[in-house]
Coordinates of C-alpha atoms in Angstrom, one line a residue:
Chain Q
M202 CA 37.5 11.5 9.0
Q203 CA 34.5 11.2 6.8
P204 CA 31.4 10.0 8.6
S205 CA 30.1 6.5 7.8
R206 CA 27.8 6.3 4.9
L207 CA 25.0 4.0 3.9
H208 CA 24.1 4.2 0.2
P209 CA 20.3 4.0 -0.4
R210 CA 20.9 0.9 -2.6
D211 CA 22.7 -0.8 0.3
L212 CA 20.0 0.2 2.7
L213 CA 17.4 -1.3 0.4
S214 CA 19.3 -4.5 -0.2
E215 CA 20.0 -4.9 3.6
A216 CA 16.3 -4.3 4.3
L217 CA 15.3 -6.8 1.7
A218 CA 17.8 -9.4 3.0
G219 CA 16.5 -8.8 6.5
M220 CA 12.9 -9.4 5.3
L221 CA 13.8 -12.5 3.3
Q222 CA 15.7 -14.1 6.2
R223 CA 12.4 -15.3 7.6
P224 CA 10.0 -15.4 4.7
A225 CA 7.2 -17.2 6.5
R226 CA 7.3 -14.7 9.4
S227 CA 7.4 -11.8 7.1
A228 CA 4.4 -13.0 5.2
L229 CA 2.4 -13.5 8.4
T230 CA 3.4 -10.1 9.6
A231 CA 2.4 -8.5 6.3
L232 CA -1.0 -10.2 6.6
G233 CA -2.6 -7.5 8.7
T234 CA -1.6 -4.8 6.1
V235 CA -2.8 -7.1 3.3
L236 CA -6.2 -7.3 4.9
G237 CA -6.4 -3.7 5.8
V238 CA -5.3 -2.4 2.4
G239 CA -7.3 -5.1 0.6
T240 CA -10.5 -4.1 2.4
F241 CA -9.8 -0.5 1.6
V242 CA -9.4 -1.2 -2.1
A243 CA -12.3 -3.6 -2.2
V244 CA -14.7 -1.2 -0.4
L245 CA -13.8 1.8 -2.5
G246 CA -13.8 -0.3 -5.7
L247 CA -17.2 -1.9 -4.9
T248 CA -18.6 1.5 -4.0
A249 CA -17.4 2.9 -7.3
T250 CA -18.7 -0.2 -9.1
T251 CA -22.1 -0.2 -7.6
S252 CA -22.6 3.5 -7.9
S253 CA -21.6 3.4 -11.5
Q254 CA -24.2 0.7 -12.0
I255 CA -26.9 2.9 -10.4
D256 CA -25.8 5.6 -12.7
A257 CA -26.0 3.3 -15.7
R258 CA -29.6 2.4 -14.8
F259 CA -30.4 6.1 -14.5
N260 CA -28.6 6.8 -17.8
A261 CA -30.2 4.1 -19.8
L262 CA -33.7 5.3 -19.2
T263 CA -33.6 8.7 -17.6
A264 CA -30.9 10.1 -19.7
T265 CA -32.8 9.5 -22.9
E266 CA -36.1 10.9 -21.7
V267 CA -37.3 14.4 -22.1
T268 CA -40.7 15.6 -20.9
L269 CA -42.4 18.7 -22.2
Q270 CA -45.1 20.4 -20.1
D271 CA -47.9 22.6 -21.3
I272 CA -47.5 25.9 -19.4
A273 CA -49.3 28.1 -21.9
R274 CA -52.1 29.1 -19.5
E275 CA -49.5 30.3 -16.9
Q276 CA -47.9 32.5 -19.5
N277 CA -51.1 33.8 -21.1
E278 CA -54.6 33.2 -19.7
F279 CA -56.1 33.4 -23.2
A280 CA -53.7 30.9 -24.8
G281 CA -55.1 27.6 -26.1
P282 CA -53.4 24.3 -25.7
A283 CA -49.7 24.5 -26.2
F284 CA -49.3 21.3 -28.2
P285 CA -50.4 21.7 -31.9
A286 CA -52.1 18.8 -33.6
D287 CA -49.0 17.9 -35.5
A288 CA -46.8 18.0 -32.3
D289 CA -45.6 14.4 -32.8
R290 CA -44.4 15.0 -36.3
R291 CA -42.7 18.3 -35.4
I292 CA -40.7 16.7 -32.7
E293 CA -39.9 13.5 -34.5
Q294 CA -38.2 15.6 -37.2
L295 CA -35.6 16.6 -34.7
G296 CA -32.3 14.7 -34.9
G297 CA -31.8 12.3 -32.1
V298 CA -35.5 11.7 -31.4
R299 CA -36.7 8.2 -31.4
H300 CA -40.3 8.5 -30.5
A301 CA -42.4 11.4 -29.2
G302 CA -46.1 11.7 -28.3
V303 CA -48.6 13.9 -26.5
Y304 CA -50.7 12.5 -23.7
W305 CA -52.9 13.6 -20.9
P306 CA -55.2 12.0 -18.3
V307 CA -58.8 12.1 -19.4
R308 CA -61.0 13.7 -16.8
L309 CA -64.3 11.8 -17.0
A310 CA -67.6 13.3 -15.9
P311 CA -68.6 12.2 -12.4
G312 CA -70.4 8.9 -12.5
T313 CA -68.8 7.7 -15.7
V314 CA -67.6 4.1 -15.2
V315 CA -65.2 2.1 -17.2
R316 CA -66.4 -1.5 -17.8
S317 CA -66.0 -4.4 -20.2
A318 CA -69.7 -4.8 -20.9
P319 CA -72.4 -2.3 -22.0
V320 CA -74.3 -2.8 -18.7
G321 CA -73.3 -3.5 -15.1
D322 CA -71.1 -1.6 -12.7
G323 CA -67.8 -2.7 -14.1
G324 CA -66.4 -4.2 -10.9
G325 CA -66.4 -0.9 -9.0
E326 CA -62.6 -0.2 -9.1
P327 CA -61.9 2.9 -11.0
V328 CA -59.6 2.6 -14.1
D329 CA -57.7 5.6 -15.5
V330 CA -58.2 6.7 -19.0
T331 CA -55.3 8.2 -20.8
A332 CA -55.3 10.0 -24.1
A333 CA -52.1 9.4 -26.0
S334 CA -50.7 9.6 -29.5
P335 CA -49.0 6.5 -30.8
G336 CA -45.6 8.0 -30.1
V337 CA -46.2 7.9 -26.4
L338 CA -46.9 4.1 -26.5
E339 CA -43.7 3.6 -28.5
A340 CA -41.6 5.9 -26.3
A341 CA -42.7 3.9 -23.3
V342 CA -41.0 0.8 -24.8
P343 CA -43.9 -1.6 -24.1
T344 CA -43.8 -5.3 -24.1
L345 CA -47.1 -6.5 -25.5
A346 CA -48.9 -9.4 -23.9
Q347 CA -51.3 -9.7 -26.8
G348 CA -52.4 -7.8 -29.8
R349 CA -50.8 -4.7 -31.1
L350 CA -50.6 -0.9 -30.5
Y351 CA -52.9 1.4 -32.4
D352 CA -51.2 3.3 -35.2
E353 CA -51.1 6.6 -37.0
Y354 CA -54.1 5.7 -39.1
A355 CA -56.3 5.1 -36.0
T356 CA -55.2 8.5 -34.7
R357 CA -55.8 10.3 -37.9
T358 CA -59.3 9.0 -38.3
A359 CA -60.0 9.1 -34.5
Q360 CA -61.0 5.4 -34.3
P361 CA -62.6 4.1 -31.1
V362 CA -59.8 1.8 -30.2
A363 CA -57.9 1.3 -27.0
V364 CA -54.7 -0.3 -25.7
I365 CA -55.0 -1.4 -22.1
G366 CA -52.4 -2.3 -19.5
E367 CA -52.3 -5.7 -17.9
G368 CA -53.3 -4.3 -14.5
A369 CA -56.3 -2.5 -16.0
A370 CA -57.2 -5.7 -18.1
A371 CA -57.3 -7.7 -14.9
R372 CA -59.6 -5.2 -13.2
L373 CA -61.9 -5.2 -16.2
G374 CA -61.9 -9.0 -16.4
I375 CA -60.3 -9.1 -19.9
T376 CA -57.9 -12.1 -20.3
T377 CA -57.8 -12.6 -24.0
L378 CA -58.2 -10.8 -27.3
E379 CA -59.7 -13.9 -29.0
T380 CA -63.2 -12.8 -28.1
R381 CA -62.6 -9.3 -29.6
P382 CA -63.4 -7.6 -26.3
A383 CA -64.5 -4.0 -26.0
V384 CA -64.2 -1.5 -23.2
F385 CA -67.0 0.9 -22.4
I386 CA -66.1 4.3 -21.1
G387 CA -69.5 5.6 -20.1
D388 CA -71.5 4.7 -23.1
Q389 CA -68.7 4.8 -25.6
P390 CA -67.4 1.4 -26.8
F391 CA -63.7 1.0 -27.7
T392 CA -62.2 -2.0 -29.4
V393 CA -59.2 -3.4 -27.4
T394 CA -56.3 -3.8 -29.9
G395 CA -53.6 -4.8 -27.5
I396 CA -52.7 -5.6 -23.9
I397 CA -49.4 -4.3 -22.6
A398 CA -47.6 -6.6 -20.2
D399 CA -44.8 -4.2 -19.2
T400 CA -43.3 -0.9 -20.1
E401 CA -39.9 0.6 -19.4
R402 CA -41.2 4.2 -19.0
K403 CA -44.5 5.5 -17.8
A404 CA -45.5 2.5 -15.8
D405 CA -48.9 4.2 -15.0
L406 CA -49.9 3.1 -18.5
L407 CA -50.2 -0.4 -17.1
M408 CA -53.2 0.6 -15.0
S409 CA -54.8 2.6 -17.7
V410 CA -57.1 2.4 -20.7
V411 CA -55.1 4.2 -23.4
V412 CA -57.1 5.8 -26.3
P413 CA -55.9 7.8 -29.3
R414 CA -55.5 11.5 -28.7
T415 CA -57.8 12.5 -31.5
T416 CA -60.5 10.1 -30.3
A417 CA -60.3 11.6 -26.8
E418 CA -60.6 15.1 -28.2
R419 CA -63.6 14.1 -30.3
I420 CA -65.5 12.6 -27.4
W421 CA -64.3 14.5 -24.3
G422 CA -62.9 17.7 -25.9
E423 CA -59.6 19.3 -25.5
P424 CA -57.5 18.6 -22.3
E425 CA -57.7 21.0 -19.5
A426 CA -55.1 23.7 -19.3
G427 CA -51.7 22.3 -18.2
A428 CA -52.9 18.7 -18.3
A429 CA -51.2 17.7 -21.5
S430 CA -47.6 16.6 -21.6
M431 CA -45.3 15.2 -24.2
L432 CA -42.9 12.3 -23.8
I433 CA -39.8 12.2 -25.9
A434 CA -37.5 9.2 -26.1
T435 CA -34.1 10.2 -27.5
D436 CA -30.9 8.7 -28.6
L437 CA -28.3 8.4 -25.8
G438 CA -26.6 11.8 -25.3
A439 CA -29.2 13.7 -27.4
A440 CA -31.6 14.5 -24.6
R441 CA -30.2 17.8 -23.3
Q442 CA -29.9 19.1 -26.9
I443 CA -33.5 18.1 -27.7
A444 CA -34.8 19.6 -24.5
H445 CA -33.2 22.8 -25.7
E446 CA -34.7 22.7 -29.2
A447 CA -38.1 21.1 -28.6
P448 CA -40.1 24.2 -27.4
T449 CA -39.0 26.2 -30.5
A450 CA -39.7 23.3 -32.8
L451 CA -43.2 22.9 -31.3
R452 CA -44.2 26.5 -31.0
P453 CA -41.9 28.8 -33.0
D454 CA -44.4 31.5 -32.2
H455 CA -44.5 31.0 -28.5
P456 CA -41.7 28.7 -27.3
E457 CA -42.3 29.9 -23.8
Y458 CA -45.6 28.0 -23.7
V459 CA -43.7 24.8 -23.4
K460 CA -41.5 23.8 -20.5
A461 CA -38.9 21.1 -21.2
V462 CA -37.7 18.9 -18.4
P463 CA -34.3 17.4 -19.4
P464 CA -32.9 14.4 -17.6
P465 CA -30.8 15.0 -14.5
D466 CA -27.1 15.6 -14.9
P467 CA -25.4 12.3 -14.2
R468 CA -22.5 14.1 -12.5
T469 CA -24.8 15.5 -9.8
L470 CA -26.2 12.0 -9.3
R471 CA -22.8 10.4 -8.8
S472 CA -21.8 12.9 -6.1
G473 CA -24.9 12.0 -4.2
V474 CA -23.8 8.3 -3.9
G475 CA -21.7 7.2 -1.0
G476 CA -23.7 6.2 2.0
D477 CA -23.0 5.4 5.7
L478 CA -22.3 1.8 4.9
D479 CA -19.3 2.6 2.9
Q480 CA -17.9 4.7 5.7
L481 CA -18.5 1.8 8.1
F482 CA -16.5 -0.5 5.8
L483 CA -13.7 2.1 5.5
L484 CA -13.6 2.3 9.3
L485 CA -13.3 -1.5 9.4
A486 CA -10.4 -1.2 6.8
G487 CA -8.8 1.4 9.1
I488 CA -9.1 -1.0 12.1
C489 CA -7.5 -3.8 10.0
L490 CA -4.7 -1.4 9.1
A491 CA -4.2 -0.5 12.8
I492 CA -4.1 -4.1 13.7
G493 CA -1.6 -4.7 10.9
A494 CA 0.5 -1.9 12.1
V495 CA 0.6 -3.4 15.6
G496 CA 1.5 -6.7 14.1
I497 CA 4.4 -5.2 12.2
A498 CA 5.5 -3.2 15.2
N499 CA 5.5 -6.4 17.4
T500 CA 7.4 -8.5 14.9
T501 CA 9.9 -5.9 14.2
L502 CA 10.5 -5.4 17.9
V503 CA 11.0 -9.1 18.4
A504 CA 13.4 -9.1 15.4
V505 CA 15.3 -6.2 17.0
L506 CA 15.7 -8.1 20.2
E507 CA 16.7 -11.3 18.3
R508 CA 19.2 -9.5 16.2
T509 CA 20.9 -7.6 19.0
A510 CA 24.2 -9.3 18.1
E511 CA 23.8 -8.3 14.5
I512 CA 23.1 -4.7 15.4
G513 CA 26.2 -4.7 17.6
L514 CA 28.2 -6.2 14.8
R515 CA 27.0 -3.5 12.4
R516 CA 27.9 -0.8 14.8
A517 CA 31.3 -2.4 15.2
L518 CA 31.6 -2.4 11.4
G519 CA 31.0 1.4 11.3
A520 CA 27.3 1.7 11.2
R521 CA 25.9 4.8 12.9
R522 CA 22.8 4.8 15.0
R523 CA 20.8 6.3 12.2
H524 CA 21.9 3.6 9.9
V525 CA 20.6 1.0 12.3
S526 CA 17.3 2.7 12.7
A527 CA 17.1 3.4 8.9
Q528 CA 17.5 -0.3 8.3
F529 CA 14.7 -1.4 10.6
L530 CA 12.5 1.4 9.3
A531 CA 13.2 0.3 5.8
E532 CA 12.4 -3.3 6.7
S533 CA 9.1 -2.5 8.3
G534 CA 8.3 -0.1 5.6
A535 CA 9.1 -2.6 2.9
L536 CA 7.0 -5.2 4.7
G537 CA 4.1 -2.7 4.8
A538 CA 4.5 -1.7 1.2
L539 CA 4.6 -5.4 0.2
G540 CA 1.5 -6.1 2.2
G541 CA -0.1 -3.0 0.6
L542 CA 0.8 -4.3 -2.9
V543 CA -0.6 -7.7 -2.3
G544 CA -3.7 -6.2 -0.6
T545 CA -4.2 -3.9 -3.5
S546 CA -4.1 -6.9 -5.9
L547 CA -6.5 -8.9 -3.8
G548 CA -8.9 -6.0 -3.3
T549 CA -8.9 -5.4 -7.1
V550 CA -9.4 -9.1 -7.8
T551 CA -12.3 -9.1 -5.3
V552 CA -13.9 -6.2 -7.1
V553 CA -13.5 -7.8 -10.4
C554 CA -14.9 -11.2 -9.1
V555 CA -18.0 -9.5 -7.6
A556 CA -18.5 -7.5 -10.8
V557 CA -18.3 -10.6 -12.9
A558 CA -20.7 -12.5 -10.6
R559 CA -23.2 -9.7 -10.8
D560 CA -22.6 -8.9 -14.4
W561 CA -21.4 -5.4 -13.6
T562 CA -18.6 -3.3 -15.0
P563 CA -15.8 -3.3 -12.4
V564 CA -14.8 0.3 -11.6
V565 CA -11.7 1.0 -9.5
H566 CA -10.5 4.5 -9.4
P567 CA -6.8 4.8 -10.3
A568 CA -6.2 7.1 -7.3
T569 CA -7.3 4.2 -5.1
V570 CA -4.9 1.7 -6.6
A571 CA -2.1 4.3 -6.5
A572 CA -2.7 5.3 -2.9
A573 CA -3.2 1.8 -1.5
P574 CA 0.5 0.6 -1.5
V575 CA 1.5 4.0 -0.2
I576 CA -0.9 3.5 2.7
G577 CA 0.8 0.2 3.3
L578 CA 4.2 1.8 3.2
V579 CA 3.2 4.5 5.6
T580 CA 1.7 1.9 8.0
G581 CA 4.9 -0.1 7.9
V582 CA 7.1 3.0 8.6
V583 CA 4.9 4.2 11.4
A584 CA 4.9 0.7 12.9
G585 CA 8.7 0.6 12.7
L586 CA 9.3 3.8 14.5
Y587 CA 9.5 2.5 18.0
P588 CA 11.4 -0.7 17.2
A589 CA 13.9 1.3 15.1
W590 CA 14.4 3.7 18.0
R591 CA 15.0 0.8 20.3
A592 CA 17.4 -0.7 17.8
S593 CA 19.4 2.5 17.6
G594 CA 19.8 2.6 21.3
I595 CA 21.5 -0.8 21.5
Q596 CA 25.1 -0.4 22.7
P597 CA 27.6 -2.5 20.7
V598 CA 29.4 -3.3 23.9
E599 CA 26.5 -5.2 25.3
A600 CA 25.4 -6.7 21.9
L601 CA 28.8 -8.2 21.3
R602 CA 29.1 -9.8 24.7
R603 CA 28.9 -13.5 24.0
Chain J
M101 CA 58.6 7.0 11.7
T102 CA 54.8 6.6 11.6
A103 CA 52.7 7.1 14.7
P104 CA 52.0 4.1 16.9
V105 CA 48.7 2.3 16.2
I106 CA 47.6 2.4 19.8
E107 CA 48.9 4.9 22.3
F108 CA 47.3 4.9 25.8
R109 CA 48.4 7.9 28.0
G110 CA 47.0 7.4 31.4
V111 CA 43.8 5.9 30.0
A112 CA 41.3 4.8 32.6
L113 CA 37.7 3.9 32.8
T114 CA 35.5 4.3 35.9
Y115 CA 31.9 3.3 35.8
P116 CA 29.9 5.8 37.8
G117 CA 28.5 4.3 40.9
P118 CA 27.4 4.1 43.5
P119 CA 29.8 2.7 44.2
P120 CA 32.1 3.8 41.3
V121 CA 33.9 0.8 39.7
E122 CA 37.4 1.3 38.4
A123 CA 37.2 -1.1 35.5
L124 CA 40.6 0.0 34.2
K125 CA 43.0 1.9 36.2
P126 CA 45.2 4.6 34.6
C127 CA 47.6 2.8 32.2
E128 CA 50.2 3.5 29.6
L129 CA 50.5 1.3 26.5
T130 CA 52.0 1.7 23.1
V131 CA 51.4 -0.7 20.2
E132 CA 53.6 0.0 17.2
Q133 CA 52.7 -0.8 13.7
G134 CA 53.4 -4.5 13.0
D135 CA 53.2 -5.5 16.7
F136 CA 51.4 -8.6 17.9
V137 CA 50.3 -8.0 21.4
S138 CA 48.5 -10.5 23.6
V139 CA 46.4 -9.2 26.4
T140 CA 45.8 -11.8 29.1
G141 CA 44.1 -11.9 32.4
P142 CA 41.4 -13.9 34.3
S143 CA 37.8 -13.1 33.6
G144 CA 36.6 -10.0 35.3
S145 CA 40.1 -8.5 35.3
G146 CA 39.2 -5.7 32.9
K147 CA 40.1 -7.4 29.6
S148 CA 36.7 -6.6 28.1
T149 CA 37.0 -3.0 29.2
F150 CA 40.4 -2.8 27.5
L151 CA 38.8 -4.2 24.3
N152 CA 36.0 -1.8 24.4
I153 CA 38.3 1.2 24.8
A154 CA 40.8 0.0 22.3
G155 CA 37.9 -0.8 19.8
L156 CA 36.3 2.6 20.3
L157 CA 33.2 0.9 21.6
D158 CA 33.5 2.7 24.9
A159 CA 35.2 6.0 25.7
P160 CA 37.7 6.3 28.5
T161 CA 36.8 8.5 31.4
A162 CA 40.4 9.7 31.9
G163 CA 43.6 9.9 29.9
T164 CA 44.3 10.2 26.2
Y165 CA 43.9 7.5 23.6
L166 CA 45.6 8.0 20.3
L167 CA 44.6 5.6 17.5
D168 CA 46.8 5.9 14.5
G169 CA 47.9 9.3 15.9
I170 CA 44.3 10.5 16.2
D171 CA 43.2 11.7 19.6
I172 CA 39.9 9.9 20.2
G173 CA 38.8 12.3 22.9
T174 CA 38.5 15.1 20.4
L175 CA 36.2 13.2 18.1
R176 CA 32.5 13.3 18.0
E177 CA 30.4 10.1 18.2
Q178 CA 29.9 9.8 14.5
E179 CA 33.6 10.3 13.8
R180 CA 34.5 7.6 16.3
T181 CA 32.0 5.3 14.5
A182 CA 33.6 6.0 11.2
L183 CA 37.1 5.5 12.6
R184 CA 36.0 2.2 14.1
G185 CA 34.6 1.0 10.8
R186 CA 37.7 1.9 8.8
R187 CA 40.7 1.4 11.1
I188 CA 39.7 -1.5 13.3
G189 CA 38.9 -5.0 12.3
F190 CA 37.1 -7.0 15.0
V191 CA 37.3 -10.7 15.5
F192 CA 34.9 -12.1 18.1
Q193 CA 34.9 -15.4 20.1
S194 CA 31.4 -16.3 18.7
F195 CA 32.2 -15.1 15.2
H196 CA 29.0 -13.0 14.8
L197 CA 28.4 -14.2 11.3
L198 CA 24.9 -13.6 9.9
P199 CA 23.5 -17.1 9.5
H200 CA 21.4 -16.5 6.4
R201 CA 24.2 -15.1 4.3
S202 CA 27.0 -16.8 2.5
A203 CA 30.7 -16.3 3.5
R204 CA 31.1 -13.7 0.7
E205 CA 28.0 -11.8 1.8
N206 CA 29.2 -11.8 5.4
V207 CA 32.5 -10.3 4.3
L208 CA 30.7 -7.8 2.1
L209 CA 28.9 -6.5 5.1
A210 CA 32.1 -4.9 6.4
M211 CA 32.2 -2.6 3.3
V212 CA 28.6 -1.4 3.4
Y213 CA 29.2 1.5 5.8
N214 CA 32.7 2.6 4.9
G215 CA 32.1 4.3 1.6
I216 CA 33.8 1.6 -0.5
P217 CA 32.4 1.7 -4.0
R218 CA 30.0 -1.1 -4.8
A219 CA 31.9 -2.2 -7.9
E220 CA 35.0 -2.9 -5.8
R221 CA 33.4 -4.8 -3.0
D222 CA 32.9 -8.2 -4.6
R223 CA 36.5 -8.5 -5.8
R224 CA 37.8 -7.4 -2.4
A225 CA 35.6 -9.9 -0.5
R226 CA 36.9 -12.7 -2.7
E227 CA 40.5 -11.6 -2.2
A228 CA 40.0 -11.5 1.6
L229 CA 38.5 -15.0 1.6
I230 CA 41.3 -16.3 -0.6
R231 CA 43.8 -14.7 1.8
V232 CA 42.4 -16.6 4.8
G233 CA 42.4 -19.8 2.7
L234 CA 38.7 -20.1 2.0
G235 CA 38.7 -19.4 -1.8
H236 CA 36.8 -22.6 -2.4
R237 CA 34.0 -21.8 0.1
V238 CA 33.1 -18.4 -1.0
D239 CA 29.4 -19.1 -1.4
A240 CA 28.9 -21.5 1.5
P241 CA 26.6 -20.5 4.3
P242 CA 28.1 -20.3 7.8
T243 CA 26.0 -23.3 8.8
R244 CA 28.0 -25.5 6.5
L245 CA 31.4 -24.3 7.7
S246 CA 33.4 -25.7 10.5
G247 CA 34.2 -23.5 13.5
G248 CA 37.7 -22.8 12.2
E249 CA 36.3 -21.9 8.8
R250 CA 33.8 -19.6 10.4
Q251 CA 36.4 -17.8 12.4
R252 CA 38.5 -17.4 9.2
V253 CA 35.4 -15.9 7.5
A254 CA 35.2 -13.5 10.4
I255 CA 38.9 -12.6 10.0
A256 CA 38.4 -12.1 6.3
R257 CA 35.5 -9.7 7.2
A258 CA 37.8 -7.9 9.6
L259 CA 40.6 -7.6 7.0
V260 CA 38.5 -6.6 4.0
A261 CA 38.2 -2.9 4.9
R262 CA 42.1 -2.8 5.3
P263 CA 42.2 -1.7 9.0
A264 CA 45.2 -0.5 10.8
L265 CA 44.5 -2.8 13.7
L266 CA 43.0 -6.3 14.1
L267 CA 41.4 -6.6 17.4
C268 CA 40.7 -10.2 18.4
D269 CA 38.6 -11.1 21.4
E270 CA 39.2 -14.7 22.5
P271 CA 39.5 -15.7 18.8
T272 CA 40.0 -19.4 19.6
G273 CA 37.6 -19.6 22.6
N274 CA 35.0 -21.6 20.7
L275 CA 37.4 -23.7 18.7
D276 CA 38.9 -27.2 19.2
T277 CA 42.7 -27.5 19.3
G278 CA 43.1 -28.2 15.6
N279 CA 41.0 -25.3 14.4
A280 CA 42.5 -23.0 17.0
A281 CA 46.0 -23.8 15.7
T282 CA 44.9 -23.0 12.1
V283 CA 43.5 -19.7 13.2
L284 CA 46.5 -18.8 15.3
R285 CA 48.8 -19.7 12.4
L286 CA 46.7 -17.4 10.1
L287 CA 47.1 -14.6 12.7
R288 CA 50.9 -15.1 12.7
E289 CA 51.0 -15.0 8.9
L290 CA 49.0 -11.8 8.8
N291 CA 51.3 -10.3 11.4
D292 CA 54.3 -11.4 9.3
D293 CA 52.7 -9.5 6.5
G294 CA 52.7 -6.4 8.6
M295 CA 49.2 -6.4 10.2
T296 CA 49.1 -5.0 13.7
I297 CA 47.2 -7.5 15.9
V298 CA 46.0 -7.3 19.5
V299 CA 44.6 -10.6 20.8
I300 CA 42.7 -10.6 24.1
T301 CA 42.7 -14.0 25.7
H302 CA 42.8 -15.9 28.9
D303 CA 44.5 -18.9 27.2
P304 CA 48.3 -18.9 27.8
E305 CA 48.9 -20.9 24.6
V306 CA 47.2 -18.2 22.6
A307 CA 49.0 -15.5 24.5
A308 CA 52.3 -17.2 23.7
C309 CA 51.7 -16.4 20.0
G310 CA 52.1 -12.7 20.6
R311 CA 55.5 -10.9 20.4
R312 CA 54.5 -9.0 23.5
T313 CA 52.2 -9.9 26.3
V314 CA 50.3 -7.5 28.5
A315 CA 48.5 -8.8 31.6
I316 CA 45.6 -7.2 33.2
R317 CA 44.7 -8.1 36.8
D318 CA 42.1 -6.2 38.8
G319 CA 42.1 -3.4 36.3
V320 CA 45.8 -2.9 36.4
L321 CA 47.7 -3.3 33.2
T322 CA 51.2 -4.8 33.4
E323 CA 53.6 -5.5 30.5
R324 CA 55.8 -8.6 30.7
F325 CA 59.0 -8.6 28.9
V326 CA 60.4 -11.9 27.9
R327 CA 64.1 -11.2 27.5
D328 CA 66.8 -13.8 27.5
G329 CA 64.4 -16.3 29.0
A330 CA 63.9 -14.2 32.1
V331 CA 60.5 -12.8 32.7
T332 CA 60.4 -9.3 34.2
E333 CA 57.2 -7.4 35.0
R334 CA 56.8 -3.7 34.9
S335 CA 53.8 -1.8 36.0
A336 CA 52.6 0.4 33.3

């Protein structure tokens, strides 16, 4: 005699029928799994979304920024400044460069004050003076409050002009360019051509008086060894290539005099993200899942007791113990998987809604979406183990007693 | 000559104590193919024990039980289960229909575990329902059927796997007189068509339907022979 069989399709349809017998109860039972899996997907999705936003912010500015440093004196103590006079032009010829410029902080002689009138103490608060070629100002992507930036002509002819940051302007008591104000650095007067309200890079410019590089050289001489740097704004994706090329383009004779600092690799940034908070939320999701599992276990156990007669009948009709346990396992597994699917959908919707509200790009890793229903399924199956075992132990004799 | 459907040789069931309960004392019984046997007795007499043994729901503790010529004692649990599903059709007092499934789906359930191809099942379920006179109520849920109709669905379910034996446990116990008569008439018809039927009942009217009557009292099985109007009893 061939043993009784239960075709997988029959098992599935029996489990489905068992689940749909009491749809409201099944829905409530699945709720725990829905919450658990939903939280899981939402947490992972929101983490991915926010971390990709942080990356985007890094990318937009940092990824297009290359800094060159003058290390000529470290290489050769008799070397002069690393940056040639035509440094801006040399770099701007490279493909992918938007703006480039040399700058350095001007070291003033002790006692030199910066003020907005030829006499007086200038308010006492020190103001930095920065020598910068026009490329630096443009690479910083400034927003001008008033006036304009100085240009190539001012640099070439070493004009006594200055662009000042809004912070510096406030300290110096300059509020408008209508009065053609001047800034006195020591005894040297500089015409203020523009006031910068904000910059995207090099925020220290906001607290500085910025003068053309050539003018600074004429008045205060060449920068100290190692003080000068070069700021290069590049097209997106060009930065690493430019960092590689720039030293040679600047100093074909001594590329080693210049050290290029490329933007950080975004991949190393991404792996650094993922804090304690996410782990806490994942723990909460795990607790939700555990509660969901207990819920499924409880309901399935109640169903087993309720359906004792049905189990007895099935046994009388030729079902083996394993068929009975398989059916209840399949029912609880299907319940878990269904909860997992609904939870995955809700979690994804949550991520998308938050992203839309915050104007972010929603990011949900495919592995998360694929794993979530499986987690629900596993939860359901694990929860069904004990009830299924109980169901298989029911004797048909007792079950069929009226 | 084919083997008898049921052959009890000294079959007995003792529940281990303490104290041990002799639910069924050693007994002999042969049910031939096409027989219609009524098993009667007051409650607690051992009727249920007889049903459980005959229906392979419980194994005897002594003796040999041959079902369709197969010695049950030599079978493993899973083989007994398969035999139960294929050779025995059960009809219960309380019908045991699944309330959320239509008559047809309830009948289909009997073919899920027996290796009957899916393609065949629907046709056979309809045939069985037509056979019991419910061809017009194929898709009705049990809740919209009368008691008699429910029991007929249960009989269709018992028949659909083409068993060798129809084992009925108080089939009219929950039915009014009219419905009971319909169900009994159906059982007689099935028997006339060659189906072997064993009905367990405490109702003398139901018992009278059978061609043979077996009485159980205090675990002792006795066969009554009705011959020429005179009733003789013989201890089995």
